[in-house]
Every structure is written in structure tokens, then in C-alpha cells.
Short mmCIF file of C-alpha atoms in Angstrom, two decimals:
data_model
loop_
_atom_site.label_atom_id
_atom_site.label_comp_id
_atom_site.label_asym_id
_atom_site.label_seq_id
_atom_site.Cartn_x
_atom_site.Cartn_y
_atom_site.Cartn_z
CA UNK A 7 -67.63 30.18 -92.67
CA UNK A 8 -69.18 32.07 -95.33
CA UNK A 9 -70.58 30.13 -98.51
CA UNK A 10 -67.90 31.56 -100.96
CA UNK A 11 -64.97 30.41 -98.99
CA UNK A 12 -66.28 27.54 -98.39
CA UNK A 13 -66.85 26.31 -101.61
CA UNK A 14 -63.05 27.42 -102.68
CA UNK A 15 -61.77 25.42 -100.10
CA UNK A 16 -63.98 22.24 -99.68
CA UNK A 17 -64.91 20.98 -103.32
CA UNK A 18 -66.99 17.95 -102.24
CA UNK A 19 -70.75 17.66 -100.70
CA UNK A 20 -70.51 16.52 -97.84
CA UNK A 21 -68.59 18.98 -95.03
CA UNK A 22 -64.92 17.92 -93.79
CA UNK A 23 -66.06 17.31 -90.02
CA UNK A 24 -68.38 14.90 -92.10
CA UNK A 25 -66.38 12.73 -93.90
CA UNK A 26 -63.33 13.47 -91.48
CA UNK A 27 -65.34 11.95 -88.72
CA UNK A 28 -66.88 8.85 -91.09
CA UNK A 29 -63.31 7.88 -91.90
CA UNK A 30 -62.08 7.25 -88.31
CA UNK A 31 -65.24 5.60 -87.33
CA UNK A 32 -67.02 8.28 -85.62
CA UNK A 33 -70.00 8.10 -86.60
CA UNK A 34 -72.93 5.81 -85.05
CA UNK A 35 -73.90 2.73 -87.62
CA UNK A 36 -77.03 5.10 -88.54
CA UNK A 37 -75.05 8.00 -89.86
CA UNK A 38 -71.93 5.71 -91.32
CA UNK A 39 -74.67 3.89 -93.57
CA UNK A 40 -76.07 7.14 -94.93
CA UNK A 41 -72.37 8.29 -95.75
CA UNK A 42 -71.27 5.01 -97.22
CA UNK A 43 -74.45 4.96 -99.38
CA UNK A 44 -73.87 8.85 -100.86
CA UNK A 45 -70.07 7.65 -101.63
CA UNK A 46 -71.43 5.24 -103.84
CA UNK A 47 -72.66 7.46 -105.97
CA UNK A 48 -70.28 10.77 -105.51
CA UNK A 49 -66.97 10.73 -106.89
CA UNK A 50 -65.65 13.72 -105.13
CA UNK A 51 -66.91 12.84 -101.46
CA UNK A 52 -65.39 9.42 -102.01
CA UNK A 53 -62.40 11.14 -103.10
CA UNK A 54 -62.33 13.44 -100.60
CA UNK A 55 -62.86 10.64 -97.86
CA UNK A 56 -59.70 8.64 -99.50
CA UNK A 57 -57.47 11.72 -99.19
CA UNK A 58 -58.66 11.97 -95.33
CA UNK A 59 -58.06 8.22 -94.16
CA UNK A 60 -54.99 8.68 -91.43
CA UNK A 61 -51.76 6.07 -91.49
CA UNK A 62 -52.24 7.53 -87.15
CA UNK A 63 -54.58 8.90 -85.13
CA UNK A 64 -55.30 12.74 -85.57
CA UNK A 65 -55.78 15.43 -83.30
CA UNK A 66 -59.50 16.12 -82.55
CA UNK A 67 -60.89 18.49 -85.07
CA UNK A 68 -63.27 21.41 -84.94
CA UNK A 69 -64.02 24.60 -86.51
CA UNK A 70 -61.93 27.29 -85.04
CA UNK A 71 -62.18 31.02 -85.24
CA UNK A 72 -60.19 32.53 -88.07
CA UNK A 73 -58.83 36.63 -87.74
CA UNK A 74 -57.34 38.77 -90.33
CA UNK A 75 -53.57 38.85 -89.48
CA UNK A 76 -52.56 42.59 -88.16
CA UNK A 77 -50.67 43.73 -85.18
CA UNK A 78 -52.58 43.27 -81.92
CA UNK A 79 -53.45 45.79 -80.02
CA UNK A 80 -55.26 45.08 -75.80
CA UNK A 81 -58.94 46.47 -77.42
CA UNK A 82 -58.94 45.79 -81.06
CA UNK A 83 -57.87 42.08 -80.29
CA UNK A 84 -61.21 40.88 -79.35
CA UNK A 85 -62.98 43.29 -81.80
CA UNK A 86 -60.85 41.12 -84.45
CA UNK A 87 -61.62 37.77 -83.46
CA UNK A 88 -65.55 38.80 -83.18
CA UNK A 89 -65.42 39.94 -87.35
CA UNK A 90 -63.68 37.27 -88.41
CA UNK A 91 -64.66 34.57 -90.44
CA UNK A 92 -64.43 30.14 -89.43
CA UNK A 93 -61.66 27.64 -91.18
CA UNK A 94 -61.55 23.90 -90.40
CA UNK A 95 -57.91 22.87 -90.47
CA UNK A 96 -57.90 19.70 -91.16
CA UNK A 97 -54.62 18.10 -88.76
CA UNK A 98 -52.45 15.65 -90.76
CA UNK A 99 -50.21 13.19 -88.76
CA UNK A 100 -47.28 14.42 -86.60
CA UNK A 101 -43.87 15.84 -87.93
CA UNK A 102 -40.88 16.77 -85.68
CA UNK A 103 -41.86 19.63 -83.02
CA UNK A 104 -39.86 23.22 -82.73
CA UNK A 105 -38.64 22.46 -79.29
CA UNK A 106 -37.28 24.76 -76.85
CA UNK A 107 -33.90 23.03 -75.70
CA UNK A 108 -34.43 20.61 -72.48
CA UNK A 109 -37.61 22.77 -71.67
CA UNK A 110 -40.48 19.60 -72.71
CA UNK A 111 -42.37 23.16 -74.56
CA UNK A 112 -42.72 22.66 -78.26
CA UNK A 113 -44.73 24.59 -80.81
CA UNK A 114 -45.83 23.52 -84.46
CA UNK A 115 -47.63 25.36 -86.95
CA UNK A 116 -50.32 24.42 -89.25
CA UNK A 117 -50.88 26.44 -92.83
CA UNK A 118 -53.75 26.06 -94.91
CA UNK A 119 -53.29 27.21 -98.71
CA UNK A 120 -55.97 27.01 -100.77
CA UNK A 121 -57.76 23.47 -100.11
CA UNK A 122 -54.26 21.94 -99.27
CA UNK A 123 -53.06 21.69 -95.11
CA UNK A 124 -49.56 21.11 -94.35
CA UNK A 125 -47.63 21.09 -90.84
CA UNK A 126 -44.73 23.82 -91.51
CA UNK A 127 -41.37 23.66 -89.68
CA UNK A 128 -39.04 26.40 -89.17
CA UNK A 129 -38.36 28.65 -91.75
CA UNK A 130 -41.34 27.61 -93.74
CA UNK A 131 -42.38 29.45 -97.13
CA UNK A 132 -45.66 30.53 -96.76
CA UNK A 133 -48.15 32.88 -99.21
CA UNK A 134 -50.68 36.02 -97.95
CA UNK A 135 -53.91 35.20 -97.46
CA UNK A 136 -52.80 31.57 -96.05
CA UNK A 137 -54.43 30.71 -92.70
CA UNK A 138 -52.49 29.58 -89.97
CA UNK A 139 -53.27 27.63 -86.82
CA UNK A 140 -50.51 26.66 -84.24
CA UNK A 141 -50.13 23.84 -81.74
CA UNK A 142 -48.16 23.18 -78.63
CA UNK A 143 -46.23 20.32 -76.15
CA UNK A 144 -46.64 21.26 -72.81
CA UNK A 145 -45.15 19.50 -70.03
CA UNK A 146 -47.16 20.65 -67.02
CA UNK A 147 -50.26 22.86 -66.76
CA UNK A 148 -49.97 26.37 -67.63
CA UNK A 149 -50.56 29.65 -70.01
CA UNK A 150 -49.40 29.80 -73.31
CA UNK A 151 -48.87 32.47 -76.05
CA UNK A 152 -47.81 33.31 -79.75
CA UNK A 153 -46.28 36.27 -80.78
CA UNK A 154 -44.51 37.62 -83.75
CA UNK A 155 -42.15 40.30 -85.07
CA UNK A 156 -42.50 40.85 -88.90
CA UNK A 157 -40.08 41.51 -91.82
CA UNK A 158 -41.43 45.35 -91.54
CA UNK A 159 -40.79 45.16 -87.75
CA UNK A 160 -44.29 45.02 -86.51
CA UNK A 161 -45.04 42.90 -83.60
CA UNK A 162 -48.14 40.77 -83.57
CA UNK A 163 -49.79 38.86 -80.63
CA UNK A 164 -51.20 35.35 -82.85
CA UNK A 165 -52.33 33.91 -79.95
CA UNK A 166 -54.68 34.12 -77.56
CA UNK A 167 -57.18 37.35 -78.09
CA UNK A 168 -56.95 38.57 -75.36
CA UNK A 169 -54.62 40.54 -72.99
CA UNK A 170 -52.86 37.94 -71.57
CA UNK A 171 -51.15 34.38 -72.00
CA UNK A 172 -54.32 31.86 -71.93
CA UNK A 173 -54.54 29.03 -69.94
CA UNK A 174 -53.47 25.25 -71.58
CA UNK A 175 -53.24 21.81 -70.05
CA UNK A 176 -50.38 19.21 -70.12
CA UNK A 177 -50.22 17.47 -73.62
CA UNK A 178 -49.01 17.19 -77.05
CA UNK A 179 -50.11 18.33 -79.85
CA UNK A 180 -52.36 20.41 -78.51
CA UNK A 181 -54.21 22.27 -81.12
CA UNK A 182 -54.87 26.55 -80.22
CA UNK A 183 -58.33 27.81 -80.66
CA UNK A 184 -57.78 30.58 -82.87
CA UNK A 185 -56.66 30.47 -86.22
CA UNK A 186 -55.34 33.69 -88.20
CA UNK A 187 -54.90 34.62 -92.04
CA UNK A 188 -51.74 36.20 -93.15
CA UNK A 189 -51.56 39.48 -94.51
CA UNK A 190 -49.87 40.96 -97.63
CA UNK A 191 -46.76 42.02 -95.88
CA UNK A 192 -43.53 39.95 -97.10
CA UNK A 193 -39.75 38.50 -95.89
CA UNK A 194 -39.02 36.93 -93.15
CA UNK A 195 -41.33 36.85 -89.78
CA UNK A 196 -40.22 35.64 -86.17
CA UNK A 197 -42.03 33.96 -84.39
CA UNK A 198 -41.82 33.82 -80.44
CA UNK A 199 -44.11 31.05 -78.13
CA UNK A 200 -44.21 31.03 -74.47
CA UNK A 201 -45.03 28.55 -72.01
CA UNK A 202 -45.50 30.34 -68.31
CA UNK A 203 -46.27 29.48 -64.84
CA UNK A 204 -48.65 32.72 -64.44
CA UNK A 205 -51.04 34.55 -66.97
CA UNK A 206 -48.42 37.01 -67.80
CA UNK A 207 -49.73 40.53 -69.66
CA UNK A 208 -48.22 40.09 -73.49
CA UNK A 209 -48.67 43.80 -74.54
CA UNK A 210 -45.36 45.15 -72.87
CA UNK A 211 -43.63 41.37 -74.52
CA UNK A 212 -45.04 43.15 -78.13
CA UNK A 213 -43.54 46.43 -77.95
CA UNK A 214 -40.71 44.75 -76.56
CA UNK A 215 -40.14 42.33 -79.81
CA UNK A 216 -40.47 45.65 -81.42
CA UNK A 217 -37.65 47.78 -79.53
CA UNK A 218 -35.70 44.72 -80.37
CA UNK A 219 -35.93 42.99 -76.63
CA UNK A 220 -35.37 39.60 -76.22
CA UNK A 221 -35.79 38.78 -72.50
CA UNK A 222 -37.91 36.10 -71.36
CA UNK A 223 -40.32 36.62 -68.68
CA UNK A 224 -40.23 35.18 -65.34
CA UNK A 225 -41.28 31.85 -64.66
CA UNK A 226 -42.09 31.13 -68.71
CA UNK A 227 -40.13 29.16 -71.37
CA UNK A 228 -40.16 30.01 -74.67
CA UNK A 229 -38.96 29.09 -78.38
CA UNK A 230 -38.15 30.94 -81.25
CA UNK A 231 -38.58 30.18 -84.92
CA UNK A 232 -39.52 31.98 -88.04
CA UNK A 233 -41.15 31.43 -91.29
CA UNK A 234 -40.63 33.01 -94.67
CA UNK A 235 -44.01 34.61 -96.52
CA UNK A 236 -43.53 35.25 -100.22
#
């Protein structure tokens, strides 16, 4: 994360993983003394720490990779995720899942405008420039991807960098390693996740969204959603 965005997005001292990790106990007695002893004397850590403190537990967090949001192309993919800059999203407690009917596959979305981090549900209003980070229910095993058709008809492949659907274990809430920020182009964008039973290749899927296609590939389930960026 570069020192500029860092310092729009995290006003106190101390770093998030910091203070995220002191308020659910974390840290060994060692490290939780020197914390507790800076609060005492810094009004925006301690605020920061009081804004963190979780009514449930949270998802594990860690600094994930964070891409400028364009279409995806096989090559320029990894040459993306290799310039782009980190983002801590911070996960807040659970809200319903977008759940593909009967299937146990669910995907959620995470947006992160300005210092504030919100779980979005379908049809979501959402700025450019916010970053984005998506999680998933999976009921067995398997290989997952994120993919998107925008309001100009551009298709996108959000997740993973690579050529193909990447491989996830059986959970909830399971948080994607990549995050992405959302470019400048407006209206309505559809968003398509898959849950498969074989690394299927997602670049003929992409051109596909963009001829208008809609069939699922063998073996995978998938849900559909969409979120509004204005």
C-alpha cells in the first residue's frame, strides 16, 4: 500500500491488522500491553479500536492484492495484479448471502469507499474508484470464479488472475484473494460467480457474457446478481 493511500484511508497510528487483531484478543499479553498503553494516550487509535470491536466473530483478515478494474484479458491479467497496489478490507459481521437456488453456492461482496467497508447485496449503489473484494459459500471442494458484464457491455474476469477458475475449499464466508478498484464507467453491471467441479478456462465464459450467452458450464453452479455504480 503506498503511503498516500494509506493515510486517506486509515486516519489513526497504529495499522488496522494492529488494532483489528488487539480487539479480538490476538495479540500475546506483551504486544496487548504496548497497545493498551498507546490508547491511553491517542484518541484516534482508541477510536479506531472502538469502531472495530465485533458483536461476532470476523473472517480472518489480511492484506490482499488490489487491481485497477478493466476487462481481463489471458496475458494482461497477471501483468495487472503484479502493478497493482494493497487494500485491507476490513470484514464486518455477516448479512444474508446471494445464493444460487438449492445449489449450497453463495457469493457476497465487500466495497470499500473511502475509509468506510460495507457488505453490498444485490443491486448495490456503488462509486468509481471504490475497491471491491468478494466472498463465497461453498458446499464441497472446488474452483471458483467472478465475472462481469458492464453497463457498456464489456466483460470482465474479477476473479481469479489467471486463466482459469481457481481452486477453493468447503466453507462460508470465504474471503477471495484479490481485491479490484472500480473504474469510471457507469449504470448497471452484472455480475456472474461460478462454483465448478473442474478448473474450467473463463476466457471463452467472457466473450460469451459479451455475445450475450448465458449457458452455464458443465459440472459448475453459478449465481447472478448485479450492482449499480454511479
Amino acid at each position: 500500500m503506498s503511503t498516500l493511500f494509506a493515510e486517506r484511508l486509515w486516519p489513526a497510528c497504529l495499522s488496522a491488522l494492529q488494532l483489528d487483531r488487539f480487539a479480538t484478543g490476538e495479540l500475546d499479553d506483551a504486544a496487548a500491553a504496548e497497545v493498551r498503553a498507546h490508547l491511553q494516550t491517542c484518541p484516534q487509535c482508541s477510536q479506531a479500536v472502538e469502531s472495530m470491536r465485533p458483536r461476532e466473530p470476523l473472517p480472518a483478515l489480511r492484506a490482499v492484492p488490489l487491481r485497477p478494474r478493466r476487462p481481463i484479458r489471458l496475458v494482461a491479467a497477471v501483468a495487472g495484479v503484479a502493478a497493482a497496489a494493497g487494500v485491507l478490507l476490513v470484514l464486518r459481521p455477516s448479512v444474508p448471502r446471494e445464493r444460487s437456488k438449492g445449489s449450497g453456492f453463495a457469493l457476497g461482496m465487500y466495497v470499500q469507499h473511502g475509509g468506510e467497508v460495507r457488505r453490498a447485496g444485490a443491486g448495490e449503489e456503488v462509486a468509481p474508484g471504490d475497491a471491491v473484494r468478494f466472498v463465497v459459500t461453498v458446499p464441497a471442494d472446488g474452483y471458483v470464479a467472478v465475472l462481469s458484464l458492464d453497463a457498456q457491455g464489456r466483460g470482465s474476469i474479477y476473479y481469479p488472475a489467471g486463466p482459469r477458475a481457481a481452486p477453493v475449499s468447503r466453507g462460508s464466508d470465504l474471503a477471495l484473494p484479490l481485491g479490484t478498484r472500480l473504474d469510471a464507467t457507469v449504470g448497471e453491471e452484472r455480475i456472474v460467480g461460478l462454483f465448478c467441479a473442474a478448473p474450467v478456462d473463463l476466457e471463452p465464459l467472457r466473450a460469451a457474457l459479451e455475445r450475450g450467452g448465458s449457458a452455464v458450464p458443465e459440472g459448475c453452479q453459478v449465481t447472478r446478481w448485479s450492482f449499480v455504480k454511479r
